[in-house]
Amino acid sequence: MTMIMTMTITVADAQGPSYINYTTITGYFFQDDPTTDPSTFDYAAENFGLISRAYKTDPEFDPQHEKTHWQRFEYQISRLNSQSGPHVQYKVLYMGRHGESYENVASAFYGTPAWDCYWSKLYGNGTISWFDAVLTENGIQQALKANRFWSQQIATQKIPTPESYYTSPFDRCMATANYTFSGLTLPSGNPFIPELLRGLIGIHTSDRRSSESFIQITYPSYVFEPGFAETDPLWTPDVRETKSAQEARLKLLLDDLFTHDRGTFISLTSHSGAIGAILQAVRHRPFDLGTGAVIPVLVRAETIQESAPSTSIVPPTPAPTCTVNPTPSLTA
């Protein structure tokens, strides 16, 4: 029988308990629209999904119709923030999924059942390794596509660039961020690595990060969060995190980001599961991203001065049992 735990995330301060309530403001991006098909949507061909529309602030900001759409959008968001109360803020999250990695190649080759029950527990198959999997050449090209898109948008559309950069502590994400933003005209600041910005944790060796020392050598300009451990403190070999636990974990990350980061436009490079959990936390419709894809979301965050509602969290689960031979070619 599965046990359900309840969890309440409440912040206590001088004014009493409080929590942050998130909502997605729809009507700005095609990805918000239920009729948009995630499987065929190309962010680079659709201006990141920004819907061509007028804003209430256009008459004062752009009476001569000289500004780009992104400039008008940026002004609209700045006005939303300036007119909101002290407990409300708006941020635009540019969330990018890492490019294709050798983990993606292996799991697709073996299929989900064999991958989950057998191959994911190994560090490789003798030909390729998927421990803290690195990008394939295709994955590198996906990240470079994002780089070209950002470059074009900055030059011609004056898109608001990220004021802060967060990346998962996994190589495939840090490399994607590096390829995506290298050589661009961006605000000062280096990518920041929080431990919590990661996919489901446990069992799969591809979801066990490298050491802090290795990351520091490989990405010397990246900044670790305070207390970042030398070895992965969250990964376990015998049980795997559940989606409800992942959603609670990413909610904690969002709370920290919205509490301490004063920027409005924020970049997060992570995993499909992490992005899905964040979309769930901000009440966005499900929107599956292919490797290397990016989704922007306009988020409204309101601090509520009361105890947070309790949430149910399913405990971690062991790996599934193989019902068929996962290595038929090796035993034939």
C-alpha atoms as one frame of an Amber mdcrd trajectory, in Angstrom:
protein
   0.000   0.000   0.000   1.330   3.454  -0.919   1.681   5.881   1.942   0.864
   9.537   1.389   2.628  12.242   3.343   1.336  15.769   3.681   3.603  18.764
   3.436   2.979  22.394   4.202   5.419  24.990   2.899   5.021  28.068   5.044
   7.407  30.945   5.555   7.392  32.512   9.008   8.364  36.147   9.343   7.750
  39.074  11.674   4.252  39.438  10.277   3.358  35.797  10.784   3.233  32.810
   8.422   2.984  33.346   4.667   3.369  31.503   1.383   3.737  32.416  -2.287
   0.874  31.663  -4.644   1.784  31.374  -8.345  -0.357  31.774 -11.447   0.446
  31.936 -15.148  -0.828  35.053 -16.906  -2.205  33.766 -20.187  -2.818  35.575
 -23.440   0.802  36.538 -24.057   2.340  33.347 -25.482   0.994  30.691 -27.835
   2.229  28.011 -25.430  -0.490  29.163 -22.998  -3.184  28.370 -25.571  -4.661
  24.862 -25.272  -4.932  24.674 -29.075  -1.133  24.929 -29.502   0.365  21.481
 -30.125   3.638  21.038 -28.185   4.793  18.236 -30.494   4.902  20.501 -33.565
   5.584  23.926 -32.050   8.956  25.463 -32.959   9.897  28.318 -30.633  12.508
  29.645 -33.082   9.987  29.883 -35.927   7.339  31.547 -33.755   9.200  34.416
 -32.042   9.390  32.369 -28.816   5.609  32.084 -29.022   4.974  35.773 -28.299
   1.458  36.545 -29.532   1.175  39.574 -31.824  -1.223  41.844 -29.967  -1.738
  45.316 -28.607  -1.141  46.222 -24.950  -2.867  48.798 -22.791   0.469  50.550
 -22.365   1.067  50.997 -26.125  -0.461  54.510 -26.408   1.904  55.947 -23.799
   4.995  53.904 -24.672   4.770  53.613 -28.450   2.359  56.221 -29.876   4.294
  56.359 -33.157   4.397  52.570 -33.554   8.192  52.512 -33.698   8.982  49.910
 -31.025   9.398  46.200 -31.543   6.877  43.762 -30.157   9.342  42.602 -27.488
  10.024  46.186 -26.416   6.309  46.785 -26.000   5.961  43.536 -24.063   8.846
  44.462 -21.762   7.258  47.821 -21.001   3.921  46.127 -20.310   5.556  43.845
 -17.747   7.415  46.734 -16.108   4.106  48.561 -15.748   2.454  45.485 -14.233
   5.204  45.399 -11.609   5.119  49.132 -10.899   1.356  49.088 -10.426   1.209
  45.942  -8.305   1.115  46.038  -4.514   4.035  45.162  -2.235   3.045  41.489
  -2.121   2.713  40.920  -5.886   5.409  40.599  -8.544   5.661  39.482 -12.145
   8.553  37.605 -13.747   9.138  36.078 -17.160  10.827  32.683 -16.943  12.759
  31.570 -20.027  12.913  27.819 -19.403  15.150  25.769 -21.674  15.491  22.012
 -21.776  19.007  20.659 -22.253  20.017  19.442 -25.685  19.983  15.754 -26.562
  22.314  13.748 -24.325  23.553  10.159 -24.397  20.970   9.344 -21.738  18.222
  10.324 -24.209  19.828   8.192 -26.910  20.176   5.146 -24.654  16.699   5.301
 -23.145  15.164   5.623 -26.611  17.258   2.708 -27.897  16.365   0.300 -25.073
  12.790   1.511 -24.540  11.254   2.748 -21.305  10.532  -0.638 -19.605  14.055
  -2.035 -20.088  15.626   1.338 -19.348  13.773   1.840 -16.066  14.207  -1.677
 -14.711  17.773  -2.417 -15.813  19.878  -0.166 -18.024  19.296   3.099 -16.127
  20.997   1.566 -13.061  24.235   1.057 -14.978  26.824   3.684 -15.820  26.944
   2.757 -19.497  26.888  -0.160 -21.906  30.554  -0.421 -22.854  30.080   1.829
 -25.869  28.660   4.999 -24.346  28.377   6.330 -20.799  25.288   7.999 -19.415
  26.410   8.818 -15.884  25.809  12.594 -15.685  25.332  12.283 -19.432  26.997
  14.747 -21.792  25.502  16.232 -24.949  25.567  14.380 -28.229  26.617  16.271
 -31.368  22.914  16.696 -32.117  22.419  18.134 -28.638  25.216  20.630 -29.224
  23.560  21.713 -32.469  20.239  22.162 -30.663  21.909  24.491 -28.166  23.642
  26.394 -30.975  20.243  26.827 -32.636  19.083  28.564 -29.463  22.245  30.701
 -29.550  21.533  31.830 -33.122  17.928  32.561 -32.236  18.886  34.674 -29.211
  21.471  36.527 -31.285  18.927  37.356 -33.979  16.255  38.369 -31.455  18.636
  40.620 -29.537  19.835  42.353 -32.714  16.529  42.817 -34.505  13.750  42.533
 -31.929  15.538  43.912 -28.847  14.202  41.018 -26.800  14.710  41.529 -23.038
  17.671  39.343 -22.168  17.890  37.321 -18.950  18.993  39.281 -15.916  19.892
  36.070 -14.083  20.910  32.611 -15.298  20.189  29.408 -13.407  21.268  25.962
 -14.528  20.844  22.423 -13.274  24.074  20.977 -11.805  24.183  18.349 -14.559
  26.688  18.521 -17.391  24.089  18.345 -20.158  22.369  21.429 -18.748  25.499
  23.434 -17.950  26.864  22.717 -21.436  23.549  23.723 -23.002  23.588  27.019
 -21.114  27.190  27.585 -22.180  26.507  26.969 -25.878  23.249  28.933 -25.751
  24.534  32.167 -24.232  28.213  32.285 -25.254  29.145  35.247 -27.432  25.892
  37.127 -26.889  25.493  40.705 -25.700  24.100  40.026 -22.254  24.075  41.674
 -18.830  26.984  40.886 -16.571  26.738  37.888 -14.288  27.539  34.204 -14.436
  25.255  31.155 -14.424  24.185  30.142 -10.922  23.936  26.461  -9.930  21.234
  25.562  -7.371  21.098  21.938  -6.202  17.312  21.724  -6.443  17.050  22.568
 -10.152  17.141  19.003 -11.448  14.944  16.199 -12.776  13.655  13.205 -10.845
  16.222  11.969  -8.327  17.383   8.423  -7.657  18.291   5.035  -9.212  19.139
   6.354 -12.692  22.881   7.028 -12.820  22.223   9.696 -15.445  20.513  11.641
 -12.655  23.524  11.506 -10.334  25.605  14.634 -10.745  29.377  14.911 -10.919
  31.469  16.226  -8.058  31.704  19.906  -7.200  35.427  19.752  -8.033  34.753
  18.403 -11.529  32.083  21.023 -12.208  34.393  23.793 -11.018  37.166  22.643
 -13.335  34.838  22.177 -16.308  32.813  25.380 -15.832  35.097  27.710 -13.867
  32.923  30.815 -14.327  29.757  29.191 -12.944  28.692  30.111  -9.411  27.626
  27.483  -6.867  24.915  28.111  -4.319  26.249  28.401  -0.745  26.910  25.006
   0.815  27.038  23.125  -2.509  28.323  19.654  -1.589  31.327  17.913  -3.124
  29.320  14.760  -3.893  25.655  14.493  -4.822  23.702  14.609  -1.529  20.287
  13.855  -3.050  20.833  10.844  -5.306  20.075   7.364  -3.943  20.733   4.050
  -5.748  17.685   2.161  -4.531  14.649   4.476  -4.616  13.405   7.160  -7.007
  11.690  10.425  -6.222   8.001  10.703  -7.095   6.497  13.463  -9.198   4.646
  14.937  -6.231   7.935  15.207  -4.317   9.612  16.740  -7.348   6.865  19.347
  -7.644   7.272  20.282  -3.965  11.044  20.548  -4.439  10.743  22.831  -7.472
   8.187  24.934  -5.596  10.865  25.514  -2.945  13.266  26.601  -5.681  10.687
  29.026  -7.078  10.046  30.439  -3.613  13.750  31.124  -3.166  14.051  32.665
  -6.624  11.039  34.949  -6.253  12.101  35.943  -2.738  15.731  36.823  -3.444
  16.161  37.500  -7.181  15.128  41.064  -8.078  15.323  40.472 -11.817  12.227
  40.286 -13.993  13.532  38.175 -16.887  15.087  34.927 -15.647  16.702  32.023
 -17.525  16.510  28.457 -16.217  18.249  25.618 -18.077  17.158  22.230 -16.800
  15.295  19.020 -17.594  11.909  18.093 -19.022  10.691  16.855 -15.631  11.908
  19.934 -13.790  10.280  22.250 -16.334   7.073  20.245 -16.136   7.091  20.548
 -12.336   7.600  24.312 -12.551   4.770  24.604 -15.070   2.595  22.678 -12.622
   3.609  24.984  -9.762   2.715  28.129 -11.712  -0.526  26.587 -13.012   0.498
  26.555 -16.626  -0.971  23.980 -18.974   1.228  20.907 -19.540   3.657  21.595
 -22.375   6.210  18.911 -23.180   9.485  20.249 -24.554  11.728  18.391 -26.929
  15.454  18.392 -26.216  16.907  21.848 -26.757  13.531  23.610 -26.797  12.658
  26.737 -24.820   9.419  28.058 -23.322   8.786  31.537 -21.849   6.125  31.920
 -19.155   4.750  35.086 -17.564   4.272  34.336 -13.866   2.392  36.306 -11.235
   3.533  35.622  -7.663   1.553  36.829  -4.673   2.663  36.477  -1.067  -0.330
  35.403   1.009  -0.207  36.272   4.704  -1.469  32.984   6.074  -0.375  29.381
   6.440   0.116  27.514   3.191  -2.362  24.825   2.169  -1.052  21.329   2.842
   0.041  19.193  -0.098   0.230  15.404  -0.404   3.606  13.898  -1.265   4.078
  10.267  -2.269   7.279   8.717  -0.817  10.046   7.510  -3.164   9.580   4.196
  -4.937  11.952   1.328  -5.859  12.842   0.552  -9.454  10.276  -1.495 -11.364
  10.894  -5.232 -11.797  11.781  -6.380 -15.278   8.931  -8.423 -16.758  10.882
  -9.323 -19.901  14.581  -9.934 -20.550  16.149  -6.448 -20.850  19.296  -7.825
 -22.513  18.069 -10.274 -25.182  20.982  -9.540 -27.520  23.445 -10.411 -24.736
  21.833 -13.682 -23.759  20.690 -15.026 -27.106
